[in-house]
C-alpha cells in the first residue's frame, strides 16, 4: 500500500468520515473533494476515502491510523472550520508524525483559508482553539497546534475566490502522477 494516496485529508487531507459539516461547509466535502477523488481514481492513483473502505464493525481510529502509516502521500484539505474537528486534528497530527518519521509527502490544499491563519492559528482557527483549550489536555492541543504550524509551512495549493478549482485539481493530480512510477 506504499503507493497509496491518503487524501486527507480525503485529510485532511481527504474525504472525511460521514460526519455532518465536518469541514465547515458541505461544498468542501461534496464538491471539491469529490471532484479531486474522482480525478485521482481516473488517473489510476490508488486513493483511500476514509469513510469508504473501512470495515464495518471495526474501530475507525486504529484502522485509519494504519492506513495513514501505509500511505505514500497525504492531501490535507484545510477549510475555515477544519480545526473544529478533533478527528481531523488527530489525523493531521498522525500525518505530520509520518512525514517527520518516514518521509510521507504531505500536500496541503488551503481551501478558501489563508495559509498564515493555519500556520499561526488565527481567525477561525484561533477561535476554535480557545474552545479546545478549555476541554482538552494541554499536550494534545499543543500537538494539534504544532501539526497545523507544520502543514501551514508546507508549499501546497491555495484556493481562493478568483481561482479555478478544476485547474487546481488538474495540477494536484498531475503533480502526484509525475511522482508515480
PDB file of N, CA, C and O in Angstrom, residues 108-152:
ATOM      1  N   UNK A 108      -0.701  20.111   1.245  1.00  0.00           N
ATOM      2  CA  UNK A 108      -1.825  20.875   1.768  1.00  0.00           C
ATOM      3  C   UNK A 108      -2.583  21.613   0.666  1.00  0.00           C
ATOM      4  O   UNK A 108      -1.994  22.093  -0.307  1.00  0.00           O
ATOM      5  N   UNK A 109      -3.887  21.654   0.834  1.00  0.00           N
ATOM      6  CA  UNK A 109      -4.757  22.461  -0.015  1.00  0.00           C
ATOM      7  C   UNK A 109      -5.462  23.434   0.926  1.00  0.00           C
ATOM      8  O   UNK A 109      -6.204  23.014   1.813  1.00  0.00           O
ATOM      9  N   UNK A 110      -5.187  24.700   0.764  1.00  0.00           N
ATOM     10  CA  UNK A 110      -5.794  25.731   1.598  1.00  0.00           C
ATOM     11  C   UNK A 110      -7.072  26.170   0.897  1.00  0.00           C
ATOM     12  O   UNK A 110      -7.047  26.988  -0.011  1.00  0.00           O
ATOM     13  N   UNK A 111      -8.175  25.568   1.305  1.00  0.00           N
ATOM     14  CA  UNK A 111      -9.467  25.719   0.633  1.00  0.00           C
ATOM     15  C   UNK A 111     -10.189  26.947   1.180  1.00  0.00           C
ATOM     16  O   UNK A 111     -10.906  26.869   2.177  1.00  0.00           O
ATOM     17  N   UNK A 112      -9.952  28.074   0.535  1.00  0.00           N
ATOM     18  CA  UNK A 112     -10.558  29.349   0.928  1.00  0.00           C
ATOM     19  C   UNK A 112     -10.196  29.731   2.362  1.00  0.00           C
ATOM     20  O   UNK A 112     -11.003  30.289   3.093  1.00  0.00           O
ATOM     21  N   UNK A 113      -8.962  29.414   2.744  1.00  0.00           N
ATOM     22  CA  UNK A 113      -8.432  29.807   4.046  1.00  0.00           C
ATOM     23  C   UNK A 113      -6.987  30.252   3.819  1.00  0.00           C
ATOM     24  O   UNK A 113      -6.281  29.697   2.976  1.00  0.00           O
ATOM     25  N   UNK A 114      -6.579  31.272   4.528  1.00  0.00           N
ATOM     26  CA  UNK A 114      -5.225  31.793   4.399  1.00  0.00           C
ATOM     27  C   UNK A 114      -4.222  30.822   5.020  1.00  0.00           C
ATOM     28  O   UNK A 114      -4.407  30.402   6.165  1.00  0.00           O
ATOM     29  N   UNK A 115      -3.160  30.480   4.314  1.00  0.00           N
ATOM     30  CA  UNK A 115      -2.139  29.608   4.908  1.00  0.00           C
ATOM     31  C   UNK A 115      -1.598  30.163   6.229  1.00  0.00           C
ATOM     32  O   UNK A 115      -1.320  29.402   7.157  1.00  0.00           O
ATOM     33  N   UNK A 116      -1.472  31.485   6.332  1.00  0.00           N
ATOM     34  CA  UNK A 116      -0.964  32.071   7.577  1.00  0.00           C
ATOM     35  C   UNK A 116      -1.943  31.878   8.739  1.00  0.00           C
ATOM     36  O   UNK A 116      -1.527  31.770   9.888  1.00  0.00           O
ATOM     37  N   UNK A 117      -3.255  31.809   8.455  1.00  0.00           N
ATOM     38  CA  UNK A 117      -4.232  31.523   9.515  1.00  0.00           C
ATOM     39  C   UNK A 117      -4.045  30.109  10.049  1.00  0.00           C
ATOM     40  O   UNK A 117      -4.191  29.863  11.248  1.00  0.00           O
ATOM     41  N   UNK A 118      -3.728  29.188   9.153  1.00  0.00           N
ATOM     42  CA  UNK A 118      -3.457  27.806   9.567  1.00  0.00           C
ATOM     43  C   UNK A 118      -2.157  27.767  10.364  1.00  0.00           C
ATOM     44  O   UNK A 118      -2.100  27.241  11.478  1.00  0.00           O
ATOM     45  N   UNK A 119      -1.115  28.329   9.798  1.00  0.00           N
ATOM     46  CA  UNK A 119       0.224  28.295  10.393  1.00  0.00           C
ATOM     47  C   UNK A 119       0.265  28.931  11.785  1.00  0.00           C
ATOM     48  O   UNK A 119       0.880  28.409  12.701  1.00  0.00           O
ATOM     49  N   UNK A 120      -0.426  30.053  11.946  1.00  0.00           N
ATOM     50  CA  UNK A 120      -0.381  30.812  13.205  1.00  0.00           C
ATOM     51  C   UNK A 120      -1.629  30.632  14.062  1.00  0.00           C
ATOM     52  O   UNK A 120      -1.778  31.281  15.089  1.00  0.00           O
ATOM     53  N   UNK A 121      -2.556  29.755  13.613  1.00  0.00           N
ATOM     54  CA  UNK A 121      -3.837  29.547  14.277  1.00  0.00           C
ATOM     55  C   UNK A 121      -4.526  30.881  14.566  1.00  0.00           C
ATOM     56  O   UNK A 121      -4.792  31.245  15.705  1.00  0.00           O
ATOM     57  N   UNK A 122      -4.817  31.583  13.484  1.00  0.00           N
ATOM     58  CA  UNK A 122      -5.526  32.858  13.568  1.00  0.00           C
ATOM     59  C   UNK A 122      -6.920  32.688  12.976  1.00  0.00           C
ATOM     60  O   UNK A 122      -7.247  31.658  12.404  1.00  0.00           O
ATOM     61  N   UNK A 123      -7.744  33.705  13.098  1.00  0.00           N
ATOM     62  CA  UNK A 123      -9.092  33.669  12.535  1.00  0.00           C
ATOM     63  C   UNK A 123      -9.931  32.569  13.175  1.00  0.00           C
ATOM     64  O   UNK A 123      -9.936  32.421  14.400  1.00  0.00           O
ATOM     65  N   UNK A 124     -10.626  31.785  12.366  1.00  0.00           N
ATOM     66  CA  UNK A 124     -11.488  30.720  12.915  1.00  0.00           C
ATOM     67  C   UNK A 124     -10.657  29.667  13.638  1.00  0.00           C
ATOM     68  O   UNK A 124     -11.156  29.025  14.566  1.00  0.00           O
ATOM     69  N   UNK A 125      -9.404  29.486  13.240  1.00  0.00           N
ATOM     70  CA  UNK A 125      -8.541  28.517  13.913  1.00  0.00           C
ATOM     71  C   UNK A 125      -8.279  28.963  15.359  1.00  0.00           C
ATOM     72  O   UNK A 125      -8.328  28.162  16.284  1.00  0.00           O
ATOM     73  N   UNK A 126      -8.023  30.237  15.536  1.00  0.00           N
ATOM     74  CA  UNK A 126      -7.789  30.777  16.880  1.00  0.00           C
ATOM     75  C   UNK A 126      -9.037  30.623  17.747  1.00  0.00           C
ATOM     76  O   UNK A 126      -8.952  30.170  18.898  1.00  0.00           O
ATOM     77  N   UNK A 127     -10.192  30.979  17.202  1.00  0.00           N
ATOM     78  CA  UNK A 127     -11.443  30.863  17.946  1.00  0.00           C
ATOM     79  C   UNK A 127     -11.711  29.423  18.370  1.00  0.00           C
ATOM     80  O   UNK A 127     -12.132  29.163  19.500  1.00  0.00           O
ATOM     81  N   UNK A 128     -11.449  28.501  17.476  1.00  0.00           N
ATOM     82  CA  UNK A 128     -11.672  27.081  17.776  1.00  0.00           C
ATOM     83  C   UNK A 128     -10.718  26.595  18.856  1.00  0.00           C
ATOM     84  O   UNK A 128     -11.112  25.829  19.738  1.00  0.00           O
ATOM     85  N   UNK A 129      -9.480  27.035  18.808  1.00  0.00           N
ATOM     86  CA  UNK A 129      -8.509  26.577  19.800  1.00  0.00           C
ATOM     87  C   UNK A 129      -8.793  27.110  21.196  1.00  0.00           C
ATOM     88  O   UNK A 129      -8.441  26.467  22.187  1.00  0.00           O
ATOM     89  N   UNK A 130      -9.446  28.244  21.303  1.00  0.00           N
ATOM     90  CA  UNK A 130      -9.872  28.726  22.620  1.00  0.00           C
ATOM     91  C   UNK A 130     -10.797  27.680  23.249  1.00  0.00           C
ATOM     92  O   UNK A 130     -10.653  27.326  24.424  1.00  0.00           O
ATOM     93  N   UNK A 131     -11.705  27.132  22.450  1.00  0.00           N
ATOM     94  CA  UNK A 131     -12.629  26.100  22.936  1.00  0.00           C
ATOM     95  C   UNK A 131     -11.891  24.796  23.237  1.00  0.00           C
ATOM     96  O   UNK A 131     -12.156  24.150  24.253  1.00  0.00           O
ATOM     97  N   UNK A 132     -10.971  24.400  22.370  1.00  0.00           N
ATOM     98  CA  UNK A 132     -10.217  23.164  22.610  1.00  0.00           C
ATOM     99  C   UNK A 132      -9.412  23.251  23.899  1.00  0.00           C
ATOM    100  O   UNK A 132      -9.314  22.275  24.641  1.00  0.00           O
ATOM    101  N   UNK A 133      -8.826  24.412  24.152  1.00  0.00           N
ATOM    102  CA  UNK A 133      -8.005  24.578  25.347  1.00  0.00           C
ATOM    103  C   UNK A 133      -8.820  24.458  26.628  1.00  0.00           C
ATOM    104  O   UNK A 133      -8.277  24.097  27.671  1.00  0.00           O
ATOM    105  N   UNK A 134     -10.113  24.739  26.550  1.00  0.00           N
ATOM    106  CA  UNK A 134     -10.984  24.594  27.711  1.00  0.00           C
ATOM    107  C   UNK A 134     -11.337  23.133  27.985  1.00  0.00           C
ATOM    108  O   UNK A 134     -11.568  22.757  29.128  1.00  0.00           O
ATOM    109  N   UNK A 135     -11.372  22.302  26.920  1.00  0.00           N
ATOM    110  CA  UNK A 135     -11.882  20.937  27.041  1.00  0.00           C
ATOM    111  C   UNK A 135     -10.814  19.851  26.971  1.00  0.00           C
ATOM    112  O   UNK A 135     -11.000  18.773  27.515  1.00  0.00           O
ATOM    113  N   UNK A 136      -9.734  20.094  26.279  1.00  0.00           N
ATOM    114  CA  UNK A 136      -8.738  19.060  26.004  1.00  0.00           C
ATOM    115  C   UNK A 136      -7.490  19.278  26.855  1.00  0.00           C
ATOM    116  O   UNK A 136      -7.225  20.379  27.318  1.00  0.00           O
ATOM    117  N   UNK A 137      -6.685  18.198  26.987  1.00  0.00           N
ATOM    118  CA  UNK A 137      -5.447  18.359  27.751  1.00  0.00           C
ATOM    119  C   UNK A 137      -4.430  19.149  26.934  1.00  0.00           C
ATOM    120  O   UNK A 137      -4.446  19.145  25.696  1.00  0.00           O
ATOM    121  N   UNK A 138      -3.583  19.832  27.648  1.00  0.00           N
ATOM    122  CA  UNK A 138      -2.652  20.778  27.039  1.00  0.00           C
ATOM    123  C   UNK A 138      -1.725  20.106  26.031  1.00  0.00           C
ATOM    124  O   UNK A 138      -1.453  20.653  24.963  1.00  0.00           O
ATOM    125  N   UNK A 139      -1.242  18.915  26.338  1.00  0.00           N
ATOM    126  CA  UNK A 139      -0.323  18.206  25.447  1.00  0.00           C
ATOM    127  C   UNK A 139      -0.976  17.900  24.092  1.00  0.00           C
ATOM    128  O   UNK A 139      -0.364  18.083  23.034  1.00  0.00           O
ATOM    129  N   UNK A 140      -2.216  17.463  24.132  1.00  0.00           N
ATOM    130  CA  UNK A 140      -2.941  17.148  22.898  1.00  0.00           C
ATOM    131  C   UNK A 140      -3.141  18.411  22.055  1.00  0.00           C
ATOM    132  O   UNK A 140      -2.934  18.405  20.845  1.00  0.00           O
ATOM    133  N   UNK A 141      -3.538  19.501  22.699  1.00  0.00           N
ATOM    134  CA  UNK A 141      -3.756  20.766  21.994  1.00  0.00           C
ATOM    135  C   UNK A 141      -2.449  21.268  21.383  1.00  0.00           C
ATOM    136  O   UNK A 141      -2.426  21.726  20.237  1.00  0.00           O
ATOM    137  N   UNK A 142      -1.358  21.150  22.112  1.00  0.00           N
ATOM    138  CA  UNK A 142      -0.062  21.593  21.592  1.00  0.00           C
ATOM    139  C   UNK A 142       0.359  20.743  20.399  1.00  0.00           C
ATOM    140  O   UNK A 142       0.933  21.261  19.436  1.00  0.00           O
ATOM    141  N   UNK A 143       0.063  19.451  20.415  1.00  0.00           N
ATOM    142  CA  UNK A 143       0.373  18.576  19.281  1.00  0.00           C
ATOM    143  C   UNK A 143      -0.408  19.016  18.041  1.00  0.00           C
ATOM    144  O   UNK A 143       0.123  19.059  16.940  1.00  0.00           O
ATOM    145  N   UNK A 144      -1.683  19.376  18.237  1.00  0.00           N
ATOM    146  CA  UNK A 144      -2.504  19.861  17.122  1.00  0.00           C
ATOM    147  C   UNK A 144      -1.959  21.168  16.564  1.00  0.00           C
ATOM    148  O   UNK A 144      -1.864  21.346  15.361  1.00  0.00           O
ATOM    149  N   UNK A 145      -1.608  22.090  17.464  1.00  0.00           N
ATOM    150  CA  UNK A 145      -1.080  23.382  17.024  1.00  0.00           C
ATOM    151  C   UNK A 145       0.216  23.200  16.236  1.00  0.00           C
ATOM    152  O   UNK A 145       0.427  23.838  15.202  1.00  0.00           O
ATOM    153  N   UNK A 146       1.081  22.323  16.735  1.00  0.00           N
ATOM    154  CA  UNK A 146       2.338  22.047  16.043  1.00  0.00           C
ATOM    155  C   UNK A 146       2.072  21.463  14.656  1.00  0.00           C
ATOM    156  O   UNK A 146       2.715  21.854  13.682  1.00  0.00           O
ATOM    157  N   UNK A 147       1.120  20.537  14.565  1.00  0.00           N
ATOM    158  CA  UNK A 147       0.784  19.929  13.268  1.00  0.00           C
ATOM    159  C   UNK A 147       0.259  20.981  12.297  1.00  0.00           C
ATOM    160  O   UNK A 147       0.644  20.998  11.118  1.00  0.00           O
ATOM    161  N   UNK A 148      -0.610  21.871  12.773  1.00  0.00           N
ATOM    162  CA  UNK A 148      -1.130  22.939  11.919  1.00  0.00           C
ATOM    163  C   UNK A 148      -0.017  23.894  11.480  1.00  0.00           C
ATOM    164  O   UNK A 148       0.023  24.330  10.331  1.00  0.00           O
ATOM    165  N   UNK A 149       0.892  24.203  12.392  1.00  0.00           N
ATOM    166  CA  UNK A 149       2.019  25.070  12.047  1.00  0.00           C
ATOM    167  C   UNK A 149       2.862  24.420  10.959  1.00  0.00           C
ATOM    168  O   UNK A 149       3.224  25.066   9.967  1.00  0.00           O
ATOM    169  N   UNK A 150       3.150  23.133  11.134  1.00  0.00           N
ATOM    170  CA  UNK A 150       3.977  22.438  10.148  1.00  0.00           C
ATOM    171  C   UNK A 150       3.285  22.356   8.791  1.00  0.00           C
ATOM    172  O   UNK A 150       3.903  22.619   7.755  1.00  0.00           O
ATOM    173  N   UNK A 151       2.007  21.984   8.772  1.00  0.00           N
ATOM    174  CA  UNK A 151       1.305  21.875   7.482  1.00  0.00           C
ATOM    175  C   UNK A 151       1.136  23.258   6.847  1.00  0.00           C
ATOM    176  O   UNK A 151       1.205  23.399   5.626  1.00  0.00           O
ATOM    177  N   UNK A 152       0.976  24.280   7.677  1.00  0.00           N
ATOM    178  CA  UNK A 152       0.848  25.641   7.160  1.00  0.00           C
ATOM    179  C   UNK A 152       2.130  26.179   6.560  1.00  0.00           C
ATOM    180  O   UNK A 152       2.112  27.122   5.769  1.00  0.00           O
TER     181      UNK A 152
END
